[in-house]
XYZ file of C-alpha atoms in Angstrom:
405
model
C -48.409 -48.717 -9.235
C -44.606 -49.316 -8.727
C -43.954 -45.565 -9.587
C -46.512 -44.644 -6.993
C -44.901 -46.744 -4.329
C -41.539 -45.361 -4.956
C -42.940 -41.808 -4.760
C -44.636 -42.643 -1.553
C -41.501 -44.032 0.013
C -39.428 -40.973 -1.059
C -42.117 -38.720 0.347
C -41.990 -40.569 3.674
C -38.149 -40.483 3.803
C -38.287 -36.689 3.082
C -40.862 -36.093 5.845
C -38.849 -38.272 8.319
C -35.701 -36.243 7.593
C -37.637 -32.881 8.075
C -38.981 -34.030 11.510
C -35.466 -34.576 12.694
C -34.274 -31.160 11.555
C -34.499 -28.054 13.788
C -37.030 -25.670 12.114
C -37.649 -28.297 9.423
C -34.297 -27.743 7.774
C -30.522 -27.352 8.027
C -29.005 -23.876 7.864
C -25.243 -23.569 7.285
C -23.766 -20.104 8.012
C -20.685 -18.702 6.238
C -19.375 -16.041 8.528
C -16.244 -14.498 6.791
C -14.651 -11.559 5.234
C -16.793 -10.570 2.283
C -15.247 -7.360 1.276
C -11.811 -6.629 2.728
C -8.186 -7.984 3.073
C -9.106 -11.681 3.036
C -12.124 -11.633 0.743
C -10.244 -13.008 -2.298
C -9.208 -15.998 -0.131
C -12.718 -16.678 1.117
C -15.598 -14.188 0.773
C -18.000 -14.784 -2.224
C -15.956 -17.625 -3.317
C -16.521 -19.536 -0.117
C -20.270 -18.910 -0.329
C -20.273 -20.245 -3.957
C -18.289 -23.294 -2.763
C -20.792 -24.002 0.117
C -23.657 -23.679 -2.271
C -21.977 -26.190 -4.712
C -21.561 -28.693 -1.851
C -25.117 -28.334 -0.763
C -26.360 -28.803 -4.498
C -24.140 -31.867 -4.995
C -25.110 -33.444 -1.537
C -28.857 -32.930 -2.043
C -28.700 -34.387 -5.533
C -27.201 -37.485 -4.250
C -29.377 -37.584 -1.136
C -32.897 -36.772 -2.290
C -34.356 -36.797 1.140
C -32.432 -33.630 1.887
C -33.688 -31.863 -1.207
C -34.958 -28.375 -0.230
C -34.017 -28.855 3.342
C -30.512 -27.273 3.307
C -29.751 -23.546 2.919
C -26.789 -21.068 3.242
C -26.687 -17.900 5.192
C -23.724 -15.593 4.353
C -22.716 -12.757 6.754
C -19.692 -10.385 6.739
C -17.626 -10.211 10.071
C -15.530 -7.346 8.654
C -12.461 -8.833 10.358
C -13.702 -7.546 13.710
C -13.984 -9.766 16.621
C -16.836 -7.837 18.226
C -18.726 -7.967 15.022
C -18.110 -11.714 14.713
C -19.509 -12.211 18.211
C -22.564 -10.241 17.511
C -23.223 -11.795 14.146
C -22.528 -15.318 15.487
C -25.104 -14.692 18.305
C -27.541 -13.504 15.761
C -27.079 -16.273 13.267
C -27.464 -18.939 15.985
C -30.280 -17.520 17.851
C -32.445 -15.389 15.544
C -31.550 -17.030 12.089
C -31.473 -20.618 13.569
C -28.201 -21.431 11.814
C -27.022 -24.981 12.839
C -23.242 -24.470 12.069
C -20.982 -21.615 11.112
C -18.022 -22.292 8.774
C -15.151 -20.467 7.119
C -14.250 -17.397 9.127
C -10.765 -16.814 7.740
C -9.629 -14.418 10.566
C -8.109 -15.832 13.702
C -9.360 -13.229 16.137
C -12.922 -13.615 14.747
C -12.562 -17.461 14.888
C -11.761 -17.416 18.531
C -14.718 -15.125 19.189
C -17.093 -17.532 17.183
C -15.833 -20.561 18.998
C -16.771 -18.949 22.335
C -20.354 -18.216 21.015
C -20.610 -21.675 19.596
C -19.804 -23.203 22.946
C -22.190 -20.888 24.902
C -24.972 -21.612 22.587
C -24.168 -25.441 21.993
C -24.011 -25.040 18.265
C -21.381 -26.159 15.810
C -18.317 -24.129 14.498
C -16.161 -25.706 11.785
C -13.306 -23.305 11.043
C -11.619 -23.755 7.599
C -10.020 -20.237 6.987
C -8.469 -19.122 10.264
C -5.020 -20.349 11.186
C -4.583 -19.991 14.897
C -3.811 -23.346 16.374
C -5.284 -22.232 19.750
C -8.694 -23.284 18.382
C -7.821 -26.988 19.010
C -5.107 -26.420 21.624
C -5.269 -23.855 24.512
C -8.653 -22.508 23.707
C -10.281 -25.676 22.284
C -13.952 -26.485 23.116
C -16.435 -29.244 22.548
C -18.350 -27.389 19.837
C -15.465 -26.285 17.738
C -13.653 -28.260 14.835
C -10.588 -27.001 12.941
C -10.522 -28.029 9.342
C -7.889 -27.616 6.550
C -4.783 -26.071 8.183
C -3.347 -24.298 11.244
C -0.336 -22.461 12.244
C 1.570 -25.387 13.702
C 1.076 -27.217 10.364
C 2.317 -24.167 8.520
C 5.389 -23.687 10.669
C 6.218 -27.245 11.135
C 6.219 -27.729 7.316
C 7.814 -24.592 6.053
C 10.176 -23.583 8.843
C 11.549 -27.173 9.294
C 11.943 -27.738 5.490
C 13.774 -24.450 4.780
C 15.991 -24.751 7.838
C 17.080 -28.240 7.151
C 17.794 -27.310 3.525
C 20.324 -24.730 4.802
C 18.281 -21.558 5.447
C 19.821 -21.244 9.006
C 19.292 -17.609 9.767
C 15.893 -15.856 9.878
C 14.361 -12.479 10.326
C 10.407 -12.395 10.539
C 7.517 -9.988 10.476
C 3.873 -10.832 11.353
C 0.511 -9.011 11.513
C -0.241 -7.699 15.025
C -3.376 -9.807 15.902
C -4.124 -13.313 17.021
C -3.159 -15.184 13.839
C 0.155 -13.432 13.298
C 1.268 -13.743 16.884
C 0.549 -17.510 16.937
C 2.165 -18.156 13.595
C 5.234 -16.267 14.515
C 5.592 -18.241 17.729
C 5.001 -21.496 15.890
C 7.502 -20.684 13.048
C 10.202 -19.516 15.463
C 9.857 -22.656 17.439
C 10.035 -24.819 14.339
C 13.192 -23.019 13.031
C 14.985 -23.118 16.165
C 13.990 -26.832 16.727
C 15.483 -27.605 13.354
C 18.677 -25.835 14.259
C 18.098 -22.407 12.922
C 18.480 -18.967 14.451
C 16.421 -15.893 14.598
C 18.969 -13.110 14.083
C 16.704 -10.255 15.607
C 13.457 -10.290 17.380
C 10.560 -10.537 15.009
C 8.550 -7.332 14.273
C 4.759 -6.849 14.581
C 3.206 -5.001 11.739
C -0.067 -3.056 11.731
C -3.205 -5.030 10.356
C -4.139 -4.302 7.677
C -1.028 -2.452 6.209
C 0.315 -1.278 2.945
C 3.788 0.027 3.865
C 6.379 -2.481 4.881
C 9.460 -0.478 3.834
C 11.019 -0.022 7.326
C 10.868 -3.793 7.864
C 12.456 -4.604 4.524
C 15.217 -2.122 5.141
C 15.880 -3.788 8.583
C 16.045 -7.166 6.754
C 18.636 -5.657 4.246
C 20.802 -4.620 7.163
C 20.483 -7.836 9.115
C 21.227 -9.899 5.962
C 19.540 -13.155 7.112
C 19.383 -16.168 4.729
C 15.667 -16.157 5.014
C 13.086 -13.373 5.292
C 9.914 -14.847 6.830
C 6.579 -13.136 6.298
C 3.617 -14.181 8.323
C 1.107 -11.910 6.558
C -1.683 -13.210 4.306
C -4.111 -11.876 1.631
C -3.635 -8.264 0.547
C -1.037 -7.765 3.245
C 1.167 -10.571 1.939
C 0.775 -9.170 -1.678
C 2.111 -5.873 -0.493
C 5.069 -7.496 1.397
C 6.175 -9.542 -1.553
C 5.768 -6.585 -3.986
C 8.095 -4.529 -1.771
C 10.422 -7.500 -1.109
C 11.117 -7.427 -4.931
C 11.234 -3.598 -5.264
C 13.820 -3.466 -2.429
C 15.847 -6.170 -4.072
C 16.131 -8.714 -1.260
C 15.886 -11.653 -3.698
C 18.913 -10.422 -5.634
C 20.792 -9.921 -2.298
C 20.411 -13.622 -1.613
C 17.791 -13.211 1.058
C 15.231 -16.054 0.506
C 11.535 -15.673 0.999
C 9.467 -17.995 3.392
C 5.747 -17.447 3.516
C 3.801 -18.528 6.473
C 0.458 -18.570 4.696
C 0.105 -18.579 0.927
C -3.001 -18.695 -1.128
C -3.427 -19.125 -4.795
C -5.252 -15.684 -5.027
C -2.202 -13.983 -3.521
C -0.050 -15.169 -6.371
C -2.651 -14.221 -8.940
C -2.945 -10.762 -7.517
C 0.666 -9.841 -7.965
C 1.837 -12.266 -10.657
C 3.525 -15.660 -10.521
C 7.078 -14.425 -11.236
C 6.910 -12.062 -8.222
C 6.582 -15.105 -5.969
C 9.121 -17.398 -7.852
C 11.142 -19.421 -5.559
C 9.060 -18.818 -2.422
C 8.417 -21.806 -0.336
C 5.174 -22.463 1.601
C 3.141 -25.340 3.110
C -0.533 -25.902 1.981
C -3.164 -28.428 2.626
C -4.246 -28.597 -0.890
C -3.558 -27.176 -4.452
C -5.643 -27.753 -7.549
C -2.778 -29.407 -9.391
C -2.400 -32.081 -6.772
C -4.150 -34.817 -8.707
C -6.969 -35.480 -11.107
C -9.736 -35.226 -8.509
C -8.542 -31.883 -7.304
C -8.166 -30.540 -10.870
C -11.677 -31.705 -11.830
C -13.264 -29.952 -8.846
C -11.197 -26.903 -9.426
C -12.316 -26.588 -12.987
C -15.885 -27.203 -11.977
C -15.523 -24.305 -9.465
C -13.929 -22.075 -11.890
C -16.877 -22.644 -14.411
C -19.372 -21.624 -11.614
C -17.466 -18.763 -10.072
C -15.090 -17.476 -12.803
C -11.796 -18.064 -11.018
C -9.985 -21.061 -9.605
C -10.365 -21.687 -5.877
C -8.159 -20.855 -2.967
C -7.546 -23.828 -0.692
C -9.878 -22.315 1.859
C -12.735 -22.269 -0.648
C -12.015 -25.931 -1.591
C -11.922 -26.605 2.135
C -15.404 -25.096 2.681
C -16.775 -27.399 -0.003
C -15.250 -30.421 1.780
C -16.243 -29.249 5.280
C -19.928 -28.624 4.267
C -20.061 -32.101 2.630
C -18.496 -33.681 5.795
C -20.936 -31.860 8.127
C -23.970 -32.985 5.931
C -22.718 -36.488 5.803
C -22.499 -36.436 9.699
C -26.122 -35.196 9.773
C -27.179 -38.110 7.662
C -25.405 -40.635 9.959
C -26.872 -38.973 12.963
C -30.307 -38.701 11.359
C -30.663 -35.287 12.863
C -28.938 -31.816 13.122
C -29.005 -31.919 16.883
C -25.505 -30.523 17.825
C -24.584 -33.187 20.229
C -25.441 -36.041 17.958
C -23.730 -34.524 15.072
C -20.558 -33.874 17.086
C -20.557 -37.553 18.036
C -20.890 -38.476 14.316
C -18.004 -36.290 13.471
C -15.550 -37.288 16.163
C -13.118 -40.067 15.022
C -14.527 -39.904 11.389
C -12.075 -41.025 8.739
C -12.387 -39.904 5.162
C -10.601 -39.015 1.908
C -11.981 -36.714 -0.629
C -10.712 -34.373 -3.412
C -9.451 -32.033 -0.836
C -8.402 -34.069 2.217
C -6.189 -37.061 1.807
C -5.965 -39.664 4.687
C -8.143 -37.429 6.956
C -9.373 -38.145 10.463
C -11.222 -35.957 12.827
C -9.526 -36.463 15.985
C -11.914 -36.945 18.865
C -9.492 -35.778 21.557
C -9.188 -32.135 20.192
C -11.488 -31.870 17.053
C -8.435 -31.156 14.845
C -8.979 -32.513 11.315
C -5.596 -34.121 10.384
C -4.705 -34.683 6.653
C -1.754 -34.893 4.450
C -0.179 -31.547 3.664
C 2.373 -30.369 1.137
C 5.564 -28.207 0.945
C 5.568 -26.316 -2.387
C 7.766 -23.920 -4.226
C 6.364 -21.344 -6.582
C 7.517 -22.102 -10.183
C 8.305 -19.348 -12.730
C 5.434 -18.544 -15.070
C 7.392 -19.927 -18.132
C 7.110 -23.404 -16.609
C 3.350 -23.151 -15.991
C 1.264 -25.476 -18.239
C -1.794 -23.500 -18.005
C -3.140 -20.415 -16.104
C -2.957 -20.989 -12.316
C -0.244 -23.692 -12.396
C 1.737 -22.239 -9.697
C 3.361 -24.838 -7.602
C 5.968 -27.514 -7.682
C 5.428 -30.029 -4.894
C 8.734 -30.576 -3.048
C 7.518 -32.762 -0.197
C 4.528 -34.410 1.499
C 4.062 -34.414 5.175
C 1.717 -37.238 6.138
C -1.283 -36.532 8.311
C 0.070 -38.089 11.506
C 3.139 -35.821 11.413
C 1.648 -32.589 10.193
C -0.296 -31.278 13.257
C 0.323 -30.754 16.961
C 0.956 -34.212 18.457
C -1.686 -35.163 21.027
C 1.172 -35.803 23.511
C 2.050 -32.069 23.272
C -1.635 -30.724 23.246
C -2.831 -28.252 25.792
C -6.517 -28.971 24.849
C -8.420 -29.865 27.957
C -10.298 -32.577 25.989
C -7.021 -34.155 24.919
C -5.633 -34.004 28.404
C -8.666 -35.608 29.855
C -8.286 -38.435 27.427
C -4.726 -39.315 28.341
C-alpha cells in the first residue's frame, strides 16, 4: 500500500509539472557552430554537455523525467542564418530557451529574436560585452565570460607586469571589434601604449604573415591576438614560425580555449597569458566533471562546453523554482540568483543587466614537460574576484541598469 501511495504521489507531481510546461515539456535549443571554425570550442561537445546536464537534473528531479529535450542547430557563423534558425526554433519547434551560440554576431542576432518573441536566450560562447551593455535586453542573459572580462584580466595583468608596448590584430566582425576596443582600453588604462593602430583580419582566415611581419618591424613588447578557434591556432603557428617569441615579443591571447592548445600542441603556446572563467584543473569538482565529460565525449571539455552544462542546470533549477517554463516567471527566478557549482565560483546573475558574474582566472600556458597528465595546460597566476571581473554597473550602458540607478 505504501509503495502505491508513493507511486501515486510521484505520478501526480509529474502531471502537475507537465501542466505548467508549454507543449507539456521543456525544449532547450543549442544554436551554435557545429562544423566550422568554432566547432571544437562548442559544437557537438556543447550538445553532449547539455544532454549530460539534462540527464543529471532529471535523475535528481524525477518530476521532470521525460519532460526535457535538446534541439541542436547549426548557425554556420552567419547572423542571417542565426536569425532565421532562432525564429524557427522558437516558433515552429517551440524551443523555450536558446543557449551557447559561440559567435558574437550570431549572438546579437539571436538576442533580438528572443526579445521579439519573448523567449529566453542564455549565451555562454560569444564574447561581445554588448549583449549586457549597449545592446542588452530583458530576455537575454550572458554566462561564462565576455570581452570586458578578458581584456580587464589579460590586458591589465600583462601591462602592470611590464608589457608596456602593444600591437594587436583582431577578426573583422562584432566579437573581434569589441574585444580589440576592450583590450586597448584596459592596456592604456594600466599605463601601456599601442604602438600602431590595431589591424582587422579577414574572418575566417589562414594567412596572417603580413601582420606578423608588421609586428617584427614594430618590435612591441607584446603581440596581442584577438582571434579564437582555428584562426587563433593559425596565428600562433605562424607567430612561432616567424620567430617572434625568440625576438622577445610576448604573446597575449584575448580568448583562449583548451581545444586551441590541443590542436597545435602545448609547447607552441608556452608562456602565453590569457584570462579564463574556468579550467578543468582548477579544483577537484572541476576535474571530476571534466573526466566525466571526457568519458562521455572522448575529449576533455572547453570552458564553453563546461559553461553549457552549468547554464542548462541553472535554467532548469529556475524553471523548478518558478514551477513553469513561462519566460517571464523564469526570468524573475533567474534575476538576482546566487550560486556556486563546479564551473562558476561565487556567481550571481545581476538583475540590472543579466550579466552572470563569477570568479575568473589569469593563466599562463606551461611547457608540456611540466604537465602532470594530458590536458594539464595551465598555471594559475591570479584570481580576479567576481565583483571586479566584469563591467561595473556604474559604467554600464545597459538601459535596464541605467533605469535601476
